[in-house]
Amino acid sequence: MQIGKKQNMLFACVVFDNNTNTAWAIGIERNGLFKLSLESGEYKLLTCFADDYFKYAINDKCYKYKNNIFCFPCKGDIIWVYNLQSRELDKIQVEHNKDAEPTITMIVEESGTLFAVANGLNKILEIDPERKKIVNSYKILQDEKEVYSSITGVVVEKKLYFITVDNNSVCEFDLVTKEICFYSVVNDNIKLNTICYDGNYFWFSGR
């Protein structure tokens, strides 16, 4: 299905292939995976996700692993996996109760394993991308309480760092040992939201 470049379309979470000037993105208003040409500005629909094509922002994060594009849910409960060669669409079911939506905020890769922070579930999901399966999950608890994570993080020396926005803390998740710990940032005047690393220091911004 070809969609003209003059037609407006909102996309979420674009992933790039600089070698081919190609990108892939999830539609916000159209729940499907699109292929974008960075040279012509044109895009086309590769696949729709089940019966939710016209539902708003069901999936809003994607990640490219080898020849597969993993499409993660915000309001839905399925991780869709599209193979660029076979054009087959697989799915990974995300278990959750009716009162909570997964709301995946970030995805990182370590040693052939994907880790997805599911903000709505207060969990970090461990995904085997070869088997297309969630193999484990880790509860994000601080002082035995659930926390709300920021939408961005940074990986430093095989550890994922992100902000817990309710209490101005930094969560450290070891991608190898799977251990979780927290560091308090003392500043009552700024509510932290983002984090980055310059090779020597962590930097924070507020909201």
Tab-separated table of N, CA, C and O in Angstrom, residues 33-94:
chain	number	residue	atom	x	y	z
A	33	LEU	N	2.982	-0.687	10.899
A	33	LEU	CA	4.396	-0.426	10.692
A	33	LEU	C	4.611	0.126	9.287
A	33	LEU	O	4.127	-0.444	8.306
A	34	PHE	N	5.359	1.226	9.189
A	34	PHE	CA	5.601	1.894	7.930
A	34	PHE	C	7.097	1.879	7.584
A	34	PHE	O	7.947	1.902	8.480
A	35	LYS	N	7.375	1.857	6.289
A	35	LYS	CA	8.737	1.994	5.789
A	35	LYS	C	8.868	3.379	5.167
A	35	LYS	O	8.041	3.784	4.360
A	36	LEU	N	9.938	4.091	5.548
A	36	LEU	CA	10.134	5.456	5.089
A	36	LEU	C	11.414	5.556	4.262
A	36	LEU	O	12.444	4.974	4.623
A	37	SER	N	11.346	6.276	3.167
A	37	SER	CA	12.529	6.593	2.372
A	37	SER	C	13.046	7.954	2.800
A	37	SER	O	12.326	8.962	2.710
A	38	LEU	N	14.297	8.008	3.270
A	38	LEU	CA	14.866	9.266	3.728
A	38	LEU	C	15.269	10.158	2.553
A	38	LEU	O	15.510	11.354	2.744
A	39	GLU	N	15.353	9.593	1.363
A	39	GLU	CA	15.708	10.377	0.179
A	39	GLU	C	14.491	11.052	-0.441
A	39	GLU	O	14.510	12.244	-0.728
A	40	SER	N	13.423	10.280	-0.651
A	40	SER	CA	12.249	10.827	-1.325
A	40	SER	C	11.219	11.415	-0.367
A	40	SER	O	10.377	12.217	-0.755
A	41	GLY	N	11.280	10.988	0.899
A	41	GLY	CA	10.274	11.451	1.855
A	41	GLY	C	8.980	10.672	1.774
A	41	GLY	O	8.025	10.958	2.500
A	42	GLU	N	8.930	9.666	0.903
A	42	GLU	CA	7.724	8.855	0.772
A	42	GLU	C	7.745	7.701	1.770
A	42	GLU	O	8.802	7.313	2.270
A	43	TYR	N	6.585	7.177	2.046
A	43	TYR	CA	6.470	6.064	2.984
A	43	TYR	C	5.365	5.125	2.532
A	43	TYR	O	4.472	5.505	1.780
A	44	LYS	N	5.437	3.887	2.976
A	44	LYS	CA	4.396	2.928	2.644
A	44	LYS	C	4.106	2.045	3.846
A	44	LYS	O	4.958	1.817	4.703
A	45	LEU	N	2.915	1.545	3.901
A	45	LEU	CA	2.491	0.664	4.977
A	45	LEU	C	2.997	-0.755	4.710
A	45	LEU	O	2.750	-1.325	3.653
A	46	LEU	N	3.721	-1.320	5.673
A	46	LEU	CA	4.201	-2.695	5.549
A	46	LEU	C	3.205	-3.693	6.108
A	46	LEU	O	2.984	-4.754	5.528
A	47	THR	N	2.607	-3.365	7.244
A	47	THR	CA	1.648	-4.285	7.856
A	47	THR	C	0.778	-3.545	8.851
A	47	THR	O	1.195	-2.550	9.443
A	48	CYS	N	-0.441	-4.019	9.011
A	48	CYS	CA	-1.342	-3.523	10.056
A	48	CYS	C	-1.277	-4.467	11.248
A	48	CYS	O	-0.984	-5.652	11.119
A	49	PHE	N	-1.571	-3.941	12.413
A	49	PHE	CA	-1.583	-4.752	13.615
A	49	PHE	C	-3.020	-5.156	13.949
A	49	PHE	O	-3.785	-4.375	14.503
A	50	ALA	N	-3.373	-6.378	13.565
A	50	ALA	CA	-4.693	-6.961	13.875
A	50	ALA	C	-5.819	-6.031	13.438
A	50	ALA	O	-5.786	-5.462	12.355
A	51	ASP	N	-6.812	-5.862	14.293
A	51	ASP	CA	-7.993	-5.056	13.957
A	51	ASP	C	-7.907	-3.643	14.521
A	51	ASP	O	-8.901	-2.924	14.560
A	52	ASP	N	-6.714	-3.245	14.963
A	52	ASP	CA	-6.571	-1.966	15.650
A	52	ASP	C	-5.975	-0.872	14.781
A	52	ASP	O	-5.376	0.071	15.274
A	53	TYR	N	-6.127	-0.976	13.459
A	53	TYR	CA	-5.448	-0.047	12.557
A	53	TYR	C	-5.868	1.398	12.796
A	53	TYR	O	-5.052	2.316	12.715
A	54	PHE	N	-7.131	1.635	13.106
A	54	PHE	CA	-7.605	3.000	13.264
A	54	PHE	C	-7.675	3.437	14.736
A	54	PHE	O	-8.271	4.452	15.047
A	55	LYS	N	-7.062	2.679	15.630
A	55	LYS	CA	-7.023	3.071	17.035
A	55	LYS	C	-5.762	3.893	17.304
A	55	LYS	O	-4.705	3.633	16.748
A	56	TYR	N	-5.878	4.850	18.191
A	56	TYR	CA	-4.835	5.849	18.401
A	56	TYR	C	-3.780	5.358	19.384
A	56	TYR	O	-4.095	4.951	20.503
A	57	ALA	N	-2.496	5.398	18.957
A	57	ALA	CA	-1.334	5.179	19.831
A	57	ALA	C	-1.402	3.866	20.614
A	57	ALA	O	-1.076	3.823	21.790
A	58	ILE	N	-1.829	2.799	19.959
A	58	ILE	CA	-1.815	1.495	20.619
A	58	ILE	C	-0.368	1.026	20.823
A	58	ILE	O	0.014	0.533	21.875
A	59	ASN	N	0.436	1.180	19.778
A	59	ASN	CA	1.864	0.868	19.847
A	59	ASN	C	2.645	2.129	19.502
A	59	ASN	O	2.305	2.825	18.554
A	60	ASP	N	3.697	2.432	20.274
A	60	ASP	CA	4.420	3.675	19.990
A	60	ASP	C	5.932	3.558	20.155
A	60	ASP	O	6.625	4.571	20.164
A	61	LYS	N	6.451	2.339	20.284
A	61	LYS	CA	7.893	2.143	20.345
A	61	LYS	C	8.274	0.996	19.419
A	61	LYS	O	7.531	0.011	19.299
A	62	CYS	N	9.417	1.117	18.745
A	62	CYS	CA	9.897	0.008	17.925
A	62	CYS	C	11.407	-0.110	18.043
A	62	CYS	O	12.105	0.853	18.389
A	63	TYR	N	11.897	-1.306	17.729
A	63	TYR	CA	13.328	-1.592	17.855
A	63	TYR	C	13.709	-2.611	16.791
A	63	TYR	O	13.009	-3.624	16.612
A	64	LYS	N	14.799	-2.363	16.084
A	64	LYS	CA	15.244	-3.271	15.029
A	64	LYS	C	16.301	-4.217	15.582
A	64	LYS	O	17.332	-3.785	16.090
A	65	TYR	N	16.026	-5.514	15.477
A	65	TYR	CA	16.994	-6.547	15.860
A	65	TYR	C	17.186	-7.468	14.664
A	65	TYR	O	16.248	-8.157	14.253
A	66	LYS	N	18.379	-7.432	14.075
A	66	LYS	CA	18.678	-8.181	12.857
A	66	LYS	C	17.642	-7.832	11.789
A	66	LYS	O	17.499	-6.680	11.424
A	67	ASN	N	16.889	-8.819	11.300
A	67	ASN	CA	15.899	-8.562	10.248
A	67	ASN	C	14.485	-8.417	10.798
A	67	ASN	O	13.516	-8.484	10.029
A	68	ASN	N	14.370	-8.241	12.101
A	68	ASN	CA	13.057	-8.109	12.723
A	68	ASN	C	12.861	-6.714	13.305
A	68	ASN	O	13.790	-6.145	13.902
A	69	ILE	N	11.660	-6.184	13.138
A	69	ILE	CA	11.264	-4.945	13.801
A	69	ILE	C	10.290	-5.309	14.918
A	69	ILE	O	9.205	-5.846	14.666
A	70	PHE	N	10.689	-5.046	16.161
A	70	PHE	CA	9.839	-5.294	17.326
A	70	PHE	C	9.043	-4.023	17.611
A	70	PHE	O	9.618	-2.947	17.783
A	71	CYS	N	7.723	-4.148	17.666
A	71	CYS	CA	6.824	-3.013	17.885
A	71	CYS	C	6.144	-3.178	19.239
A	71	CYS	O	5.388	-4.135	19.452
A	72	PHE	N	6.418	-2.241	20.132
A	72	PHE	CA	6.016	-2.386	21.529
A	72	PHE	C	4.765	-1.578	21.850
A	72	PHE	O	4.559	-0.487	21.305
A	73	PRO	N	3.946	-2.101	22.775
A	73	PRO	CA	2.665	-1.457	23.071
A	73	PRO	C	2.758	-0.328	24.083
A	73	PRO	O	3.599	-0.328	24.978
A	74	CYS	N	1.860	0.617	23.907
A	74	CYS	CA	1.592	1.611	24.927
A	74	CYS	C	0.293	1.227	25.642
A	74	CYS	O	0.282	0.929	26.820
A	75	LYS	N	-0.800	1.192	24.850
A	75	LYS	CA	-2.106	0.847	25.402
A	75	LYS	C	-2.496	-0.606	25.135
A	75	LYS	O	-3.428	-1.110	25.734
A	76	GLY	N	-1.816	-1.257	24.225
A	76	GLY	CA	-2.157	-2.630	23.884
A	76	GLY	C	-1.462	-3.642	24.779
A	76	GLY	O	-0.801	-3.298	25.756
A	77	ASP	N	-1.568	-4.906	24.425
A	77	ASP	CA	-0.948	-5.956	25.230
A	77	ASP	C	-0.167	-6.945	24.362
A	77	ASP	O	0.085	-8.069	24.773
A	78	ILE	N	0.223	-6.511	23.155
A	78	ILE	CA	0.950	-7.388	22.243
A	78	ILE	C	2.192	-6.680	21.716
A	78	ILE	O	2.124	-5.517	21.298
A	79	ILE	N	3.325	-7.380	21.746
A	79	ILE	CA	4.526	-6.942	21.054
A	79	ILE	C	4.495	-7.597	19.675
A	79	ILE	O	4.542	-8.818	19.559
A	80	TRP	N	4.386	-6.779	18.630
A	80	TRP	CA	4.349	-7.300	17.271
A	80	TRP	C	5.763	-7.381	16.718
A	80	TRP	O	6.578	-6.489	16.939
A	81	VAL	N	6.064	-8.461	15.994
A	81	VAL	CA	7.393	-8.667	15.429
A	81	VAL	C	7.250	-8.891	13.920
A	81	VAL	O	6.651	-9.881	13.492
A	82	TYR	N	7.790	-7.959	13.146
A	82	TYR	CA	7.690	-8.031	11.682
A	82	TYR	C	9.048	-8.384	11.100
A	82	TYR	O	10.049	-7.710	11.374
A	83	ASN	N	9.095	-9.460	10.289
A	83	ASN	CA	10.326	-9.869	9.631
A	83	ASN	C	10.439	-9.194	8.268
A	83	ASN	O	9.555	-9.328	7.420
A	84	LEU	N	11.531	-8.468	8.063
A	84	LEU	CA	11.691	-7.683	6.849
A	84	LEU	C	11.917	-8.537	5.610
A	84	LEU	O	11.643	-8.105	4.492
A	85	GLN	N	12.420	-9.765	5.798
A	85	GLN	CA	12.667	-10.639	4.651
A	85	GLN	C	11.428	-11.455	4.281
A	85	GLN	O	10.972	-11.449	3.137
A	86	SER	N	10.883	-12.164	5.267
A	86	SER	CA	9.733	-13.036	4.986
A	86	SER	C	8.412	-12.273	4.960
A	86	SER	O	7.409	-12.792	4.477
A	87	ARG	N	8.409	-11.063	5.536
A	87	ARG	CA	7.198	-10.237	5.675
A	87	ARG	C	6.159	-10.894	6.573
A	87	ARG	O	4.974	-10.561	6.509
A	88	GLU	N	6.604	-11.813	7.404
A	88	GLU	CA	5.696	-12.460	8.359
A	88	GLU	C	5.578	-11.624	9.627
A	88	GLU	O	6.526	-10.937	10.030
A	89	LEU	N	4.411	-11.701	10.242
A	89	LEU	CA	4.128	-10.944	11.458
A	89	LEU	C	3.847	-11.915	12.593
A	89	LEU	O	2.908	-12.708	12.538
A	90	ASP	N	4.681	-11.877	13.628
A	90	ASP	CA	4.483	-12.686	14.832
A	90	ASP	C	4.095	-11.779	15.985
A	90	ASP	O	4.191	-10.545	15.891
A	91	LYS	N	3.666	-12.390	17.081
A	91	LYS	CA	3.300	-11.581	18.234
A	91	LYS	C	3.751	-12.229	19.533
A	91	LYS	O	3.861	-13.451	19.648
A	92	ILE	N	4.031	-11.366	20.502
A	92	ILE	CA	4.395	-11.783	21.849
A	92	ILE	C	3.363	-11.184	22.793
A	92	ILE	O	3.185	-9.967	22.847
A	93	GLN	N	2.685	-12.026	23.531
A	93	GLN	CA	1.655	-11.557	24.451
A	93	GLN	C	2.285	-11.017	25.728
A	93	GLN	O	3.163	-11.650	26.317
A	94	VAL	N	1.849	-9.830	26.145
A	94	VAL	CA	2.308	-9.230	27.399
A	94	VAL	C	1.207	-9.390	28.429
A	94	VAL	O	0.119	-8.821	28.278
